[in-house]
Amino acid sequence: MKNTSEILDLIKSRRSLRSFADKPVSATTISTIFEAARWAPSSRNEQPWRFLVATKNQPEAYQKLLDALNPSNRDWVQRAPVLILTIAKKAFDRNNAPNGHAWHDMGLAIGNVNMQATAMGLVLHQMGGFNPNVAIENFRIPENFEPVTIIAMGYPGDPDMLTEKLQMLEKAPRSRKSLSELVFTGEWGRGVDEHNPNF
């Protein structure tokens, strides 16, 4: 079991890169990453996440996912050896009632995917910039499922292969809001003291 500082360091090391090495990701590695997703928590243990995976070994499926992306994403994504369509099941199995937590639960599963991939030396870049209707049509996704994001996955590559604009984004320092902006204690707007937490 990793200690808490190791886990936090792993989380902090995650980056949404756009540069990918010309190196395939093995089937065993991909399976391990999705095994991490399988163990995510979910409301009523519904496990509403689904993943449609296409590697460059599957050119037809890979192209279908590329076709669903916005052009600005499509240009750089083509270097990624793996593309993943994330899909949420919109209703509970037990009674077909709408599952308002499905997208939250999908996020938990993707969090596991991110951390497992990062631990294995891979990078992921999630994109909302795609046309879900194209994905639905291309893959004949049933009506009770909704595409959420497309993820590019692979090993980190040389950012100098990107356009100048994307290189700037790739090399820019990461930024995060302070805890006091995100975590309130006692009442709305009372930010936690980061140096002396007042919980």
GROMACS .gro file of C-alpha atoms in nm:
model
  199
    1MET     CA    1   0.000   0.000   0.000
    2LYS     CA    2   0.140   0.338  -0.100
    3ASN     CA    3   0.159   0.603   0.171
    4THR     CA    4  -0.055   0.916   0.143
    5SER     CA    5   0.227   1.138   0.018
    6GLU     CA    6   0.303   0.894  -0.266
    7ILE     CA    7  -0.062   0.891  -0.370
    8LEU     CA    8  -0.083   1.271  -0.363
    9ASP     CA    9   0.240   1.297  -0.562
   10LEU     CA   10   0.092   1.062  -0.824
   11ILE     CA   11  -0.224   1.273  -0.845
   12LYS     CA   12  -0.020   1.591  -0.882
   13SER     CA   13   0.192   1.437  -1.158
   14ARG     CA   14  -0.108   1.374  -1.386
   15ARG     CA   15  -0.122   1.599  -1.692
   16SER     CA   16  -0.355   1.626  -1.991
   17LEU     CA   17  -0.084   1.621  -2.258
   18ARG     CA   18  -0.140   1.644  -2.633
   19SER     CA   19   0.192   1.497  -2.745
   20PHE     CA   20   0.212   1.119  -2.775
   21ALA     CA   21   0.502   0.888  -2.850
   22ASP     CA   22   0.485   0.658  -3.151
   23LYS     CA   23   0.451   0.357  -2.922
   24PRO     CA   24   0.153   0.122  -2.896
   25VAL     CA   25  -0.017   0.047  -2.566
   26SER     CA   26  -0.039  -0.326  -2.503
   27ALA     CA   27  -0.372  -0.503  -2.463
   28THR     CA   28  -0.265  -0.613  -2.114
   29THR     CA   29  -0.196  -0.254  -2.011
   30ILE     CA   30  -0.531  -0.134  -2.147
   31SER     CA   31  -0.711  -0.414  -1.961
   32THR     CA   32  -0.536  -0.323  -1.635
   33ILE     CA   33  -0.642   0.039  -1.672
   34PHE     CA   34  -1.007  -0.058  -1.720
   35GLU     CA   35  -0.989  -0.300  -1.430
   36ALA     CA   36  -0.923   0.010  -1.219
   37ALA     CA   37  -1.238   0.168  -1.364
   38ARG     CA   38  -1.441  -0.144  -1.284
   39TRP     CA   39  -1.377  -0.099  -0.912
   40ALA     CA   40  -1.503   0.259  -0.890
   41PRO     CA   41  -1.794   0.329  -0.654
   42SER     CA   42  -2.138   0.413  -0.791
   43SER     CA   43  -2.489   0.494  -0.674
   44ARG     CA   44  -2.672   0.168  -0.588
   45ASN     CA   45  -2.372  -0.013  -0.738
   46GLU     CA   46  -2.524   0.053  -1.080
   47GLN     CA   47  -2.182   0.086  -1.248
   48PRO     CA   48  -2.329   0.300  -1.529
   49TRP     CA   49  -2.001   0.354  -1.712
   50ARG     CA   50  -1.926   0.201  -2.049
   51PHE     CA   51  -1.613   0.243  -2.261
   52LEU     CA   52  -1.571   0.199  -2.634
   53VAL     CA   53  -1.200   0.153  -2.708
   54ALA     CA   54  -1.027   0.184  -3.045
   55THR     CA   55  -0.656   0.142  -3.108
   56LYS     CA   56  -0.464   0.206  -3.427
   57ASN     CA   57  -0.482  -0.170  -3.480
   58GLN     CA   58  -0.855  -0.112  -3.541
   59PRO     CA   59  -0.841   0.160  -3.808
   60GLU     CA   60  -1.214   0.161  -3.889
   61ALA     CA   61  -1.326   0.212  -3.529
   62TYR     CA   62  -1.040   0.455  -3.466
   63GLN     CA   63  -1.149   0.665  -3.765
   64LYS     CA   64  -1.509   0.667  -3.644
   65LEU     CA   65  -1.397   0.822  -3.317
   66LEU     CA   66  -1.178   1.073  -3.500
   67ASP     CA   67  -1.477   1.168  -3.715
   68ALA     CA   68  -1.677   1.252  -3.403
   69LEU     CA   69  -1.414   1.497  -3.274
   70ASN     CA   70  -1.414   1.870  -3.338
   71PRO     CA   71  -1.151   1.961  -3.602
   72SER     CA   72  -0.936   2.149  -3.349
   73ASN     CA   73  -0.898   1.828  -3.147
   74ARG     CA   74  -0.874   1.594  -3.444
   75ASP     CA   75  -0.547   1.745  -3.569
   76TRP     CA   76  -0.332   1.648  -3.270
   77VAL     CA   77  -0.531   1.347  -3.147
   78GLN     CA   78  -0.427   1.138  -3.447
   79ARG     CA   79  -0.091   1.073  -3.280
   80ALA     CA   80  -0.256   0.895  -2.986
   81PRO     CA   81  -0.241   0.515  -3.011
   82VAL     CA   82  -0.566   0.468  -2.817
   83LEU     CA   83  -0.899   0.652  -2.829
   84ILE     CA   84  -1.176   0.589  -2.577
   85LEU     CA   85  -1.540   0.695  -2.592
   86THR     CA   86  -1.691   0.720  -2.244
   87ILE     CA   87  -2.063   0.648  -2.225
   88ALA     CA   88  -2.308   0.679  -1.936
   89LYS     CA   89  -2.614   0.457  -1.888
   90LYS     CA   90  -2.897   0.701  -1.819
   91ALA     CA   91  -3.136   0.482  -1.615
   92PHE     CA   92  -3.116   0.228  -1.333
   93ASP     CA   93  -3.139  -0.138  -1.427
   94ARG     CA   94  -3.377  -0.225  -1.144
   95ASN     CA   95  -3.665   0.010  -1.231
   96ASN     CA   96  -3.559   0.208  -1.541
   97ALA     CA   97  -3.580   0.530  -1.335
   98PRO     CA   98  -3.349   0.813  -1.448
   99ASN     CA   99  -3.007   0.791  -1.284
  100GLY     CA  100  -2.912   1.149  -1.210
  101HIS     CA  101  -2.583   1.032  -1.062
  102ALA     CA  102  -2.463   0.842  -1.371
  103TRP     CA  103  -2.233   1.123  -1.488
  104HIS     CA  104  -2.089   1.166  -1.138
  105ASP     CA  105  -2.023   0.791  -1.123
  106MET     CA  106  -1.866   0.801  -1.469
  107GLY     CA  107  -1.630   1.067  -1.336
  108LEU     CA  108  -1.530   0.842  -1.047
  109ALA     CA  109  -1.449   0.561  -1.290
  110ILE     CA  110  -1.248   0.798  -1.510
  111GLY     CA  111  -1.060   0.918  -1.202
  112ASN     CA  112  -0.952   0.558  -1.144
  113VAL     CA  113  -0.854   0.527  -1.511
  114ASN     CA  114  -0.647   0.845  -1.486
  115MET     CA  115  -0.458   0.734  -1.178
  116GLN     CA  116  -0.392   0.380  -1.300
  117ALA     CA  117  -0.272   0.510  -1.637
  118THR     CA  118  -0.051   0.771  -1.470
  119ALA     CA  119   0.101   0.507  -1.242
  120MET     CA  120   0.185   0.302  -1.554
  121GLY     CA  121   0.358   0.593  -1.727
  122LEU     CA  122   0.076   0.687  -1.966
  123VAL     CA  123  -0.107   1.013  -2.020
  124LEU     CA  124  -0.473   1.078  -2.093
  125HIS     CA  125  -0.639   1.381  -2.246
  126GLN     CA  126  -1.015   1.403  -2.202
  127MET     CA  127  -1.221   1.601  -2.451
  128GLY     CA  128  -1.572   1.737  -2.446
  129GLY     CA  129  -1.509   1.882  -2.793
  130PHE     CA  130  -1.687   1.619  -2.999
  131ASN     CA  131  -2.026   1.556  -3.157
  132PRO     CA  132  -2.210   1.292  -2.951
  133ASN     CA  133  -2.466   1.241  -3.227
  134VAL     CA  134  -2.191   1.136  -3.469
  135ALA     CA  135  -2.060   0.890  -3.211
  136ILE     CA  136  -2.411   0.752  -3.151
  137GLU     CA  137  -2.466   0.704  -3.524
  138ASN     CA  138  -2.119   0.564  -3.597
  139PHE     CA  139  -2.139   0.301  -3.325
  140ARG     CA  140  -2.516   0.248  -3.306
  141ILE     CA  141  -2.524   0.331  -2.936
  142PRO     CA  142  -2.861   0.245  -2.776
  143GLU     CA  143  -3.099   0.524  -2.676
  144ASN     CA  144  -3.058   0.467  -2.301
  145PHE     CA  145  -2.685   0.549  -2.318
  146GLU     CA  146  -2.522   0.890  -2.363
  147PRO     CA  147  -2.166   0.965  -2.484
  148VAL     CA  148  -1.984   1.184  -2.233
  149THR     CA  149  -1.624   1.239  -2.348
  150ILE     CA  150  -1.357   1.109  -2.581
  151ILE     CA  151  -1.017   1.031  -2.429
  152ALA     CA  152  -0.683   1.014  -2.608
  153MET     CA  153  -0.437   0.782  -2.434
  154GLY     CA  154  -0.073   0.691  -2.489
  155TYR     CA  155   0.282   0.738  -2.373
  156PRO     CA  156   0.411   1.096  -2.349
  157GLY     CA  157   0.581   1.223  -2.663
  158ASP     CA  158   0.784   1.519  -2.785
  159PRO     CA  159   0.587   1.845  -2.752
  160ASP     CA  160   0.800   1.997  -3.029
  161MET     CA  161   0.597   1.787  -3.273
  162LEU     CA  162   0.294   2.003  -3.197
  163THR     CA  163   0.200   2.339  -3.345
  164GLU     CA  164   0.351   2.643  -3.177
  165LYS     CA  165   0.021   2.728  -3.009
  166LEU     CA  166  -0.020   2.378  -2.868
  167GLN     CA  167   0.344   2.371  -2.757
  168MET     CA  168   0.275   2.675  -2.542
  169LEU     CA  169  -0.021   2.502  -2.381
  170GLU     CA  170   0.177   2.182  -2.335
  171LYS     CA  171   0.468   2.353  -2.164
  172ALA     CA  172   0.267   2.600  -1.957
  173PRO     CA  173   0.282   2.560  -1.578
  174ARG     CA  174  -0.022   2.395  -1.426
  175SER     CA  175  -0.257   2.610  -1.222
  176ARG     CA  176  -0.515   2.522  -0.960
  177LYS     CA  177  -0.755   2.726  -0.750
  178SER     CA  178  -0.660   2.753  -0.384
  179LEU     CA  179  -0.830   2.531  -0.126
  180SER     CA  180  -0.992   2.840   0.025
  181GLU     CA  181  -1.174   2.898  -0.306
  182LEU     CA  182  -1.297   2.541  -0.325
  183VAL     CA  183  -1.355   2.419   0.031
  184PHE     CA  184  -1.585   2.602   0.269
  185THR     CA  185  -1.627   2.534   0.639
  186GLY     CA  186  -1.934   2.607   0.848
  187GLU     CA  187  -2.110   2.820   0.589
  188TRP     CA  188  -2.103   2.905   0.220
  189GLY     CA  189  -1.807   3.121   0.123
  190ARG     CA  190  -1.602   3.075   0.440
  191GLY     CA  191  -1.289   2.932   0.283
  192VAL     CA  192  -1.074   2.689   0.473
  193ASP     CA  193  -0.739   2.822   0.595
  194GLU     CA  194  -0.487   2.626   0.389
  195HIS     CA  195  -0.204   2.672   0.640
  196ASN     CA  196  -0.415   2.617   0.952
  197PRO     CA  197  -0.726   2.419   0.851
  198ASN     CA  198  -1.020   2.524   1.063
  199PHE     CA  199  -1.250   2.225   1.028
   0.00000   0.00000   0.00000
